[in-house]
Structures are given as structure tokens and as C-alpha cells.
Amino acid sequence: MKYAKVIILLYLVGENLDKARAHYQAETGKIVQLMRGIYVDAGADIDETLLRHAVRIAHYLYPKAYLSAASAVLLAPTRDGRLYISGPRSQRTRIRALEIVQNVAPDHPSTASAVIKDGLGEFRIDVSSVRQRFLEAFRVRSEHAASLDNTIRADIAQRLIEEYDDPKGAADAVWALARENEWYRVGEQAERYLLKSQATIEVRNEAALDFTVAWHGQPIGQLRHDGFEWRWSAKKSFDLPLVQQRTPGKLPSFILSLLPEGWLKRVLKESDERALLRSGKRYMSNITITAQDADLVALPADILDSRLSDFSRDGIFTGTYAGPERGAIEQSFEDNLARLYASPDTPRLSGVQIKAPMFLETDGKLVASTGMPFTHILKPAGTSGFQALSTIEYLAMTLGSQVGFAAPSIALIEMPDEMPPALIVERFDIRTTPDDQRRIALEDLCSVLDLPPAAKYDGTIERIARGVRPLSTSPEDDLLLTLRRALFAWLIADGDMHLKNLALLKIAAPGAHSFESVRLAPLYDAVTTQVFPGLEHDRMALKLNGKDNRLRRADFVKTAVTMGLSATAANAAIDDMLTRFAEALDKTFLPDVCGIDNMLKTSTDKMRAICAERLAIFA
């Protein structure tokens, strides 16, 4: 008699793999460690394996917890990759596409046993009973409650009525459990739902908002605000882990990270999230947010038809600038730039620096992207002592490219009205041809770590590593890249490498249910901050090894070991960076572009001196 061969893709230390064997197979590249005790076959689709065995993984990590809320109904994770459990404490665990969300179980839970089969055999696990699921659906501001939509809630109610013969019997049974756990308010709401018919007249708060969120022009979900809190619901046909509402009632971090800050927020004169979302439609990461579905067809797709490299020479833009100008004396460049944003069709940008979305036409004309594709970003020179901002960023980005970082195409552009040159940057997060079918998203580290933009300076390099490791499709490479990026920021005295200036670039194939590539994004927004007024003593934006100043090799090596890298790999990366940096610094200069005055030359000389001094001290 022949038996079908069982293909094992998931390994749990202590269950189907011993510790010594796990270490050996991981060292030889046969299996990949996702977190302590959990491994997958090196050739497996990691996200698919995680989701398929999600319940087994949760039971392995939290043997005292039980499935609750939507997961008690589905006996599986939800379509957005969340598995809901209840146990001794409140916490969440993210492993690539899987997120295990645990809340504190009641003192006297009502559970039942369920059978799970996932390819590694059958096993039993406790789940919330039908009565407890119904109560869980009415808990206030609970992520678990939010997972039980109206359809599931109605199905559970019908199931209870069938079991207890009528609504009164079902309400009494549910109330008994609520009293036992002192869930009195929840019990009242559950009883009201069972005993009272729904109102036949719908009364709606007219302040409520209902937006369709689209990615690459395809709707992926609804974002609603009822006047009190935000609610996100993904389309059933979309199951990539892109927009996730991790905190009930709050705007999803991914959406929040797209909203304007600083100068643009002041220009729009909108103070809250609701107003900002009403004022525009187009955002970075190929996202459209609109109340009118017709906009999804009318708005242009952001596709890189023309390359900046075709219209630049020796770092200088050779095309034709047709963007905002200074104009009449009483009209500043900033005023004219701000007028672009009066149109909701002008793409919105995050970040505090003054910048404008542009489109590079096939004939080399650079125009504002209002009603046009958004392919390039214009960064004009600053004011009040920051006139050299664009040229300093040009040098920093050029240095970054020379030392081996992936970086977008850039060029300095001569500006009208005797203004200092501006910097033009090519977007790297959009499709490159009309035939390109990839789905691309850029998620900054504030969003990855579920932090608001105001907390962008609150992280550490070690915390970034903890956030990147379980999400990256090449974690060791990205951790080493994070270390190199931190060292580069220190060498150029970049005090603005915060959580919004680091991001993950996510790429999915058409129709795929997981991202085929999640990697640390190319270098962007690098600048030497210490050359500007008031920032002469600027420190690192993100600490490493508990320090943000006077960093030495030992700090970077210790940080690398904390991140899970070897000291040997860290030292090799540092030596390579120092060698490349010294060579790049000797051959990186400003191009001969009009508008470079003595102030800009002084700032660039100061930048080079700072870099040379730090290199000498560090080496």
C-alpha cells in the first residue's frame, strides 16, 4: 500500500524538529528562521506557509490562549492576515504576512474545543463558545470586536436563537455569561440586539465620510469616519497586508503617513485628518483616496514614461522647466507653488520640506503634475539661511550613490528669476512603462512601526531592525543595509534620518496574495544638517547603542550584534563603507550650474569639511 508523501514546510522546535537539527539546517541554508523556534523550508512561499499554519503557530507560541472573535468563527486568520486570540495578556506578534492579535481573556471564559487540520496533521485548540463570541462582538473599542462584522454578528445571533429556542432564551444565556465576567455593558448591548428589532429608518450623521481607497487605480477598501472614529474595511478580493487598522478607531498608519506635513499642511490650511483627506485625492505609493469612484478612471496613472537621465548631463537638468516661477515682485515663489495645491488633483506629499509634484514629458518639459502623471519631485532652495538645501542634498545623495546605495536619479535644475538651483528627484516607487504590471508601495518606518508622524524622531536603529526583520524578504541583507545607512548618516552629519526618511519598498505581482519583494527602500532625503543655521550641533535623529553623538566603531558593531548580525560582517561592512566614502568624497563636487553663489559654495565647502573630519576621526 502506497502512502502520499507529506511535504513539511513549517518547523517548530520541540514539535517536529529538535534544537540542534534546527541550528544545523539553518546554518546550511535548508531552512529559514522567522523567529525563535519557528522555521520554514528555504524553498517555501513563506507568507503562504505562515497563513496556512497560523493557528498552529499561535498555539505553539501561546499555548494558554484560545481562538476568539472572528478567528473563533473562521478557525483561521482573517483575509488581512490577522489571527485573534485571547489569553493572559494583551500583545501582538507580527511575522511577515501574519499578525497574531491577543487581548486579555475574561476571568471566566466560556470555551469549546475545535479540530484544526493544516497539512501537518490534526490537532485540537480551544475557541470562544458561541455565547462568548457574541459578547466579544459588543466590546467597546476592541479590535477583536471590529473583526466581527454585521453579517457574522447576525449569524451568531441566529445560531443562539436556534439553540435556546427563542430570543429571550438566547438573551438570558448570554446575560448569564456576561454577569459571570462582569461585562455588564456588553451584556446589555447583546441583549438589546437579540430582543429588539432594528430601526427601519436609517438616520445618518451628515458629517460622516466615506472614501474609496485605490492602489494603482484598483479599489482595495473603504475608509469611513462616522464623526467620531475611523473604520477601515478591505475588499474581500484584496488580501495583501498593505493598509491595516492596528488601533481601532484610529486612521491606519499607512494612510496617516501619506498625509501632508509642515509647509504643505500650512498651505492647505487644514488642521485635521478629515479635512486633509477631503482636500486631495492623489498620494505617494500609488494611492488614490476619493469619495467619487469616477475619479479612479479620470485621474492619470503615475508611470515613468521619460527618464531624468535622458534629460540631464553632468548632474544638470537639460530639459525645459515649465513649473512655478517667482513672477511679479510681490508674488513669492512659495506663493505660486502653493497655488498648485488649490486643486485637489495635485498629488499630496508628506514631509516638512517645500516640494512640488512634477511630470517630465517625453520632450523633456518639466511641468506641474496637476491633472498629469506624477513622476518627479521638485525641491526648491530654502529661505532664511537654508538656500543651500537643494545643493547640499544633491551632494549627499551623490555621495550615497558613490558608496553603493541604491538611489533615485537626481539633477540640479536652473531656476528662473535668479533663484538658487533646485533639485529634481525621479520617483522610484512607480511603474516604469505602460506594460509594467507590478504593484508597488512605499511604506515608511513610522507606518511599519505603527507610530504617528509626530513620533518620527522617537525610534532607534535597533527598533528599526526589530521591525524590518520579520517583514523583509531578505532580512540579513536589509539589517546590514540599515547599519550602513546609519553609518552614512553619521559620516555626513545627517541629523534628519528619522523614521519617515527610511522606508520599505514593497512589490507584488499582478493577482499575487503576498509581496514578492519587501526590501529597504533606496536612499532618499539625505542631507548634511549641520551646515544650516541653528543646527551646527545637530545630533543623529535616531539613537544607536543608546547614543546620538560621538559615535565610534564599537557603537556600530555592538548595534549590529544586537540586531542579530555577526561582528565580522559588521566590521567588513564598516571597512567597505569607509573606503568607498573616502574615494567618493575626493571626486564628488557640485556641477557648474547657474545660481551657485558664494553662500552656496561656502555651505558645500563646510559640508565637505565636516565629512572629511568625521571620516578621519572614525577611521
Short mmCIF file of N, CA, C and O in Angstrom, two decimals, residues 27-118:
data_model
loop_
_atom_site.label_atom_id
_atom_site.label_comp_id
_atom_site.label_asym_id
_atom_site.label_seq_id
_atom_site.Cartn_x
_atom_site.Cartn_y
_atom_site.Cartn_z
N GLU A 27 21.98 26.92 9.42
CA GLU A 27 23.33 27.30 9.03
C GLU A 27 23.64 26.86 7.61
O GLU A 27 24.38 27.53 6.89
N THR A 28 23.11 25.72 7.19
CA THR A 28 23.38 25.20 5.84
C THR A 28 22.39 25.73 4.81
O THR A 28 22.46 25.36 3.64
N GLY A 29 21.47 26.61 5.23
CA GLY A 29 20.55 27.25 4.29
C GLY A 29 19.37 26.42 3.87
O GLY A 29 18.65 26.79 2.93
N LYS A 30 19.12 25.30 4.54
CA LYS A 30 17.99 24.46 4.17
C LYS A 30 16.67 25.00 4.71
O LYS A 30 15.61 24.79 4.12
N ILE A 31 16.74 25.67 5.86
CA ILE A 31 15.55 26.27 6.44
C ILE A 31 15.88 27.71 6.83
O ILE A 31 17.04 28.08 6.96
N VAL A 32 14.84 28.51 7.00
CA VAL A 32 14.98 29.93 7.33
C VAL A 32 14.28 30.20 8.66
O VAL A 32 13.13 29.81 8.85
N GLN A 33 14.98 30.85 9.57
CA GLN A 33 14.38 31.18 10.86
C GLN A 33 13.55 32.45 10.74
O GLN A 33 14.00 33.46 10.22
N LEU A 34 12.30 32.39 11.22
CA LEU A 34 11.42 33.55 11.22
C LEU A 34 11.42 34.23 12.59
O LEU A 34 11.35 35.44 12.68
N MET A 35 11.43 33.44 13.63
CA MET A 35 11.61 33.93 14.98
C MET A 35 12.03 32.72 15.82
O MET A 35 12.10 31.59 15.31
N ARG A 36 12.33 32.94 17.07
CA ARG A 36 12.85 31.86 17.89
C ARG A 36 11.91 30.64 17.89
O ARG A 36 10.74 30.76 18.25
N GLY A 37 12.43 29.53 17.47
CA GLY A 37 11.68 28.27 17.50
C GLY A 37 10.85 28.01 16.26
O GLY A 37 10.29 26.93 16.12
N ILE A 38 10.76 28.96 15.35
CA ILE A 38 9.91 28.81 14.16
C ILE A 38 10.75 28.95 12.90
O ILE A 38 11.43 29.96 12.70
N TYR A 39 10.69 27.93 12.04
CA TYR A 39 11.47 27.89 10.81
C TYR A 39 10.56 27.47 9.66
O TYR A 39 9.54 26.80 9.86
N VAL A 40 10.96 27.85 8.45
CA VAL A 40 10.26 27.38 7.25
C VAL A 40 11.30 26.85 6.27
O VAL A 40 12.48 27.22 6.32
N ASP A 41 10.85 25.98 5.39
CA ASP A 41 11.71 25.45 4.35
C ASP A 41 12.21 26.58 3.47
O ASP A 41 11.46 27.50 3.13
N ALA A 42 13.47 26.54 3.10
CA ALA A 42 14.08 27.62 2.32
C ALA A 42 13.39 27.83 0.98
O ALA A 42 13.40 28.93 0.44
N GLY A 43 12.79 26.79 0.43
CA GLY A 43 12.14 26.94 -0.86
C GLY A 43 10.65 27.22 -0.79
O GLY A 43 9.97 27.26 -1.80
N ALA A 44 10.14 27.42 0.42
CA ALA A 44 8.70 27.61 0.59
C ALA A 44 8.28 29.04 0.32
O ALA A 44 9.07 29.97 0.42
N ASP A 45 7.02 29.20 -0.04
CA ASP A 45 6.38 30.52 -0.06
C ASP A 45 6.10 30.88 1.39
O ASP A 45 5.18 30.35 2.01
N ILE A 46 6.92 31.75 1.95
CA ILE A 46 6.89 31.98 3.40
C ILE A 46 5.54 32.50 3.87
O ILE A 46 4.97 32.02 4.86
N ASP A 47 5.02 33.50 3.18
CA ASP A 47 3.74 34.09 3.60
C ASP A 47 2.61 33.07 3.54
O ASP A 47 1.79 32.98 4.45
N GLU A 48 2.58 32.28 2.47
CA GLU A 48 1.53 31.27 2.33
C GLU A 48 1.65 30.21 3.43
O GLU A 48 0.65 29.78 4.02
N THR A 49 2.89 29.83 3.73
CA THR A 49 3.11 28.83 4.78
C THR A 49 2.67 29.37 6.14
O THR A 49 2.03 28.65 6.93
N LEU A 50 3.00 30.61 6.42
CA LEU A 50 2.61 31.22 7.70
C LEU A 50 1.10 31.27 7.86
O LEU A 50 0.56 30.91 8.91
N LEU A 51 0.41 31.71 6.82
CA LEU A 51 -1.04 31.83 6.91
C LEU A 51 -1.71 30.46 6.98
O LEU A 51 -2.70 30.28 7.69
N ARG A 52 -1.18 29.50 6.26
CA ARG A 52 -1.77 28.16 6.27
C ARG A 52 -1.67 27.53 7.66
O ARG A 52 -2.56 26.82 8.10
N HIS A 53 -0.56 27.78 8.35
CA HIS A 53 -0.32 27.18 9.66
C HIS A 53 -0.47 28.19 10.80
O HIS A 53 0.09 28.00 11.88
N ALA A 54 -1.24 29.25 10.56
CA ALA A 54 -1.34 30.34 11.53
C ALA A 54 -1.84 29.87 12.89
O ALA A 54 -1.31 30.25 13.94
N VAL A 55 -2.86 29.03 12.90
CA VAL A 55 -3.43 28.57 14.17
C VAL A 55 -2.42 27.71 14.93
O VAL A 55 -2.25 27.84 16.15
N ARG A 56 -1.71 26.85 14.21
CA ARG A 56 -0.69 26.01 14.85
C ARG A 56 0.42 26.88 15.45
O ARG A 56 0.91 26.62 16.56
N ILE A 57 0.84 27.90 14.72
CA ILE A 57 1.90 28.79 15.20
C ILE A 57 1.44 29.52 16.46
O ILE A 57 2.19 29.63 17.44
N ALA A 58 0.21 30.03 16.45
CA ALA A 58 -0.31 30.74 17.62
C ALA A 58 -0.40 29.80 18.83
O ALA A 58 -0.07 30.19 19.96
N HIS A 59 -0.83 28.57 18.59
CA HIS A 59 -0.93 27.59 19.67
C HIS A 59 0.45 27.23 20.22
O HIS A 59 0.63 27.00 21.43
N TYR A 60 1.44 27.21 19.33
CA TYR A 60 2.82 26.93 19.74
C TYR A 60 3.39 28.06 20.60
O TYR A 60 4.04 27.83 21.62
N LEU A 61 3.14 29.31 20.15
CA LEU A 61 3.68 30.46 20.87
C LEU A 61 2.92 30.75 22.17
O LEU A 61 3.52 31.15 23.17
N TYR A 62 1.60 30.56 22.13
CA TYR A 62 0.76 30.93 23.27
C TYR A 62 -0.18 29.75 23.62
O TYR A 62 -1.37 29.79 23.33
N PRO A 63 0.38 28.71 24.23
CA PRO A 63 -0.42 27.51 24.50
C PRO A 63 -1.58 27.74 25.46
O PRO A 63 -2.52 26.94 25.50
N LYS A 64 -1.55 28.81 26.26
CA LYS A 64 -2.63 29.08 27.21
C LYS A 64 -3.72 29.97 26.62
O LYS A 64 -4.70 30.27 27.29
N ALA A 65 -3.55 30.40 25.39
CA ALA A 65 -4.55 31.26 24.74
C ALA A 65 -5.53 30.41 23.93
O ALA A 65 -5.29 29.23 23.67
N TYR A 66 -6.62 31.03 23.54
CA TYR A 66 -7.62 30.34 22.72
C TYR A 66 -8.08 31.27 21.60
O TYR A 66 -7.97 32.50 21.70
N LEU A 67 -8.58 30.69 20.51
CA LEU A 67 -9.08 31.49 19.39
C LEU A 67 -10.32 32.25 19.83
O LEU A 67 -11.20 31.69 20.50
N SER A 68 -10.40 33.51 19.41
CA SER A 68 -11.55 34.33 19.78
C SER A 68 -11.97 35.20 18.61
O SER A 68 -11.33 35.21 17.56
N ALA A 69 -13.08 35.92 18.82
CA ALA A 69 -13.61 36.85 17.81
C ALA A 69 -13.74 36.16 16.45
O ALA A 69 -14.20 35.02 16.38
N ALA A 70 -13.32 36.84 15.37
CA ALA A 70 -13.51 36.30 14.03
C ALA A 70 -12.77 34.98 13.83
O ALA A 70 -13.23 34.10 13.09
N SER A 71 -11.63 34.82 14.49
CA SER A 71 -10.86 33.59 14.31
C SER A 71 -11.54 32.38 14.94
O SER A 71 -11.33 31.25 14.53
N ALA A 72 -12.40 32.62 15.97
CA ALA A 72 -13.18 31.53 16.54
C ALA A 72 -14.26 31.06 15.58
O ALA A 72 -14.70 29.91 15.62
N VAL A 73 -14.69 31.99 14.71
CA VAL A 73 -15.69 31.64 13.70
C VAL A 73 -15.03 30.97 12.50
O VAL A 73 -15.48 29.93 12.02
N LEU A 74 -13.93 31.56 12.04
CA LEU A 74 -13.28 31.08 10.83
C LEU A 74 -12.37 29.88 11.09
O LEU A 74 -12.09 29.10 10.18
N LEU A 75 -11.88 29.76 12.34
CA LEU A 75 -10.85 28.78 12.69
C LEU A 75 -9.63 28.95 11.80
O LEU A 75 -8.96 27.99 11.41
N ALA A 76 -9.35 30.19 11.50
CA ALA A 76 -8.26 30.55 10.60
C ALA A 76 -8.05 32.06 10.72
O ALA A 76 -8.88 32.76 11.30
N PRO A 77 -6.96 32.59 10.16
CA PRO A 77 -6.79 34.04 10.15
C PRO A 77 -7.77 34.72 9.21
O PRO A 77 -8.32 34.07 8.30
N THR A 78 -8.01 36.01 9.41
CA THR A 78 -8.86 36.78 8.50
C THR A 78 -8.11 37.02 7.20
O THR A 78 -6.91 36.76 7.08
N ARG A 79 -8.79 37.57 6.22
CA ARG A 79 -8.18 37.76 4.90
C ARG A 79 -7.01 38.72 4.94
O ARG A 79 -6.13 38.67 4.07
N ASP A 80 -6.98 39.63 5.91
CA ASP A 80 -5.86 40.55 6.01
C ASP A 80 -4.71 39.99 6.84
O ASP A 80 -3.77 40.71 7.20
N GLY A 81 -4.77 38.69 7.17
CA GLY A 81 -3.65 38.04 7.83
C GLY A 81 -3.63 38.14 9.34
O GLY A 81 -2.60 37.89 9.96
N ARG A 82 -4.76 38.48 9.96
CA ARG A 82 -4.79 38.60 11.42
C ARG A 82 -5.45 37.37 12.05
O ARG A 82 -6.47 36.90 11.56
N LEU A 83 -4.85 36.92 13.12
CA LEU A 83 -5.41 35.81 13.90
C LEU A 83 -5.68 36.35 15.30
O LEU A 83 -4.78 36.86 15.96
N TYR A 84 -6.93 36.24 15.72
CA TYR A 84 -7.35 36.82 17.00
C TYR A 84 -7.39 35.73 18.08
O TYR A 84 -8.03 34.69 17.89
N ILE A 85 -6.69 35.99 19.18
CA ILE A 85 -6.68 35.05 20.30
C ILE A 85 -6.88 35.83 21.59
O ILE A 85 -6.70 37.04 21.65
N SER A 86 -7.26 35.13 22.64
CA SER A 86 -7.40 35.71 23.97
C SER A 86 -6.57 34.88 24.94
O SER A 86 -6.54 33.64 24.85
N GLY A 87 -5.89 35.56 25.86
CA GLY A 87 -5.01 34.86 26.78
C GLY A 87 -4.69 35.70 28.00
O GLY A 87 -5.42 36.65 28.33
N PRO A 88 -3.58 35.41 28.65
CA PRO A 88 -3.26 36.09 29.91
C PRO A 88 -2.92 37.56 29.76
O PRO A 88 -2.99 38.31 30.72
N ARG A 89 -2.49 37.99 28.56
CA ARG A 89 -2.05 39.38 28.41
C ARG A 89 -2.47 39.92 27.06
O ARG A 89 -2.91 39.17 26.17
N SER A 90 -2.31 41.25 26.90
CA SER A 90 -2.60 41.91 25.64
C SER A 90 -1.30 42.17 24.90
O SER A 90 -0.39 42.80 25.44
N GLN A 91 -1.18 41.66 23.68
CA GLN A 91 0.03 41.86 22.89
C GLN A 91 -0.25 41.47 21.44
O GLN A 91 -1.27 40.88 21.13
N ARG A 92 0.67 41.83 20.55
CA ARG A 92 0.55 41.43 19.15
C ARG A 92 1.91 40.98 18.65
O ARG A 92 2.95 41.48 19.09
N THR A 93 1.90 40.02 17.77
CA THR A 93 3.12 39.46 17.20
C THR A 93 2.98 39.47 15.68
O THR A 93 2.03 38.90 15.14
N ARG A 94 3.92 40.11 14.99
CA ARG A 94 3.91 40.17 13.53
C ARG A 94 5.03 39.31 12.97
O ARG A 94 6.18 39.45 13.35
N ILE A 95 4.64 38.40 12.10
CA ILE A 95 5.61 37.57 11.39
C ILE A 95 5.25 37.65 9.90
O ILE A 95 4.32 37.00 9.44
N ARG A 96 5.95 38.51 9.17
CA ARG A 96 5.65 38.71 7.75
C ARG A 96 4.18 39.01 7.54
O ARG A 96 3.66 39.99 8.08
N ALA A 97 3.45 38.18 6.79
CA ALA A 97 2.05 38.46 6.47
C ALA A 97 1.09 38.11 7.60
O ALA A 97 -0.09 38.45 7.54
N LEU A 98 1.59 37.44 8.63
CA LEU A 98 0.72 37.02 9.75
C LEU A 98 0.87 37.96 10.93
O LEU A 98 1.98 38.32 11.31
N GLU A 99 -0.27 38.35 11.50
CA GLU A 99 -0.26 39.16 12.72
C GLU A 99 -1.18 38.50 13.75
O GLU A 99 -2.37 38.32 13.49
N ILE A 100 -0.60 38.10 14.85
CA ILE A 100 -1.36 37.45 15.93
C ILE A 100 -1.72 38.54 16.94
O ILE A 100 -0.85 39.16 17.54
N VAL A 101 -3.03 38.77 17.10
CA VAL A 101 -3.52 39.84 17.97
C VAL A 101 -4.16 39.21 19.20
O VAL A 101 -5.18 38.53 19.09
N GLN A 102 -3.56 39.42 20.34
CA GLN A 102 -4.04 38.82 21.59
C GLN A 102 -4.57 39.89 22.52
O GLN A 102 -3.93 40.91 22.74
N ASN A 103 -5.77 39.66 23.08
CA ASN A 103 -6.27 40.54 24.13
C ASN A 103 -6.41 39.73 25.42
O ASN A 103 -6.25 38.51 25.44
N VAL A 104 -6.71 40.44 26.51
CA VAL A 104 -6.80 39.78 27.80
C VAL A 104 -8.13 39.03 27.90
O VAL A 104 -9.20 39.61 27.68
N ALA A 105 -8.05 37.76 28.21
CA ALA A 105 -9.26 36.93 28.33
C ALA A 105 -10.04 37.31 29.59
O ALA A 105 -9.45 37.80 30.57
N PRO A 106 -11.35 37.12 29.60
CA PRO A 106 -12.12 37.38 30.81
C PRO A 106 -11.75 36.39 31.92
O PRO A 106 -11.10 35.35 31.67
N ASP A 107 -12.15 36.71 33.14
CA ASP A 107 -11.80 35.86 34.28
C ASP A 107 -12.40 34.46 34.18
O ASP A 107 -11.82 33.48 34.63
N HIS A 108 -13.59 34.40 33.59
CA HIS A 108 -14.28 33.10 33.48
C HIS A 108 -14.72 32.87 32.03
O HIS A 108 -15.90 32.99 31.69
N PRO A 109 -13.77 32.58 31.17
CA PRO A 109 -14.11 32.40 29.75
C PRO A 109 -14.96 31.16 29.51
O PRO A 109 -14.87 30.17 30.24
N SER A 110 -15.76 31.24 28.49
CA SER A 110 -16.55 30.09 28.05
C SER A 110 -15.96 29.62 26.73
O SER A 110 -16.02 30.34 25.73
N THR A 111 -15.35 28.45 26.74
CA THR A 111 -14.67 27.97 25.54
C THR A 111 -15.16 26.59 25.16
O THR A 111 -15.81 25.90 25.95
N ALA A 112 -14.83 26.21 23.95
CA ALA A 112 -15.13 24.87 23.45
C ALA A 112 -13.92 24.41 22.65
O ALA A 112 -13.03 25.19 22.33
N SER A 113 -13.88 23.14 22.34
CA SER A 113 -12.75 22.57 21.62
C SER A 113 -13.08 22.46 20.13
O SER A 113 -14.18 22.06 19.76
N ALA A 114 -12.11 22.82 19.29
CA ALA A 114 -12.27 22.72 17.84
C ALA A 114 -11.13 21.91 17.26
O ALA A 114 -10.03 21.84 17.84
N VAL A 115 -11.35 21.29 16.11
CA VAL A 115 -10.35 20.48 15.43
C VAL A 115 -9.78 21.27 14.27
O VAL A 115 -10.53 21.83 13.46
N ILE A 116 -8.46 21.34 14.17
CA ILE A 116 -7.79 22.05 13.09
C ILE A 116 -6.93 21.04 12.32
O ILE A 116 -6.24 20.22 12.91
N LYS A 117 -6.97 21.14 11.00
CA LYS A 117 -6.09 20.35 10.15
C LYS A 117 -5.44 21.29 9.16
O LYS A 117 -6.13 22.02 8.45
N ASP A 118 -4.09 21.28 9.11
CA ASP A 118 -3.41 22.28 8.31
C ASP A 118 -2.28 21.73 7.44
O ASP A 118 -1.42 22.47 7.00
#
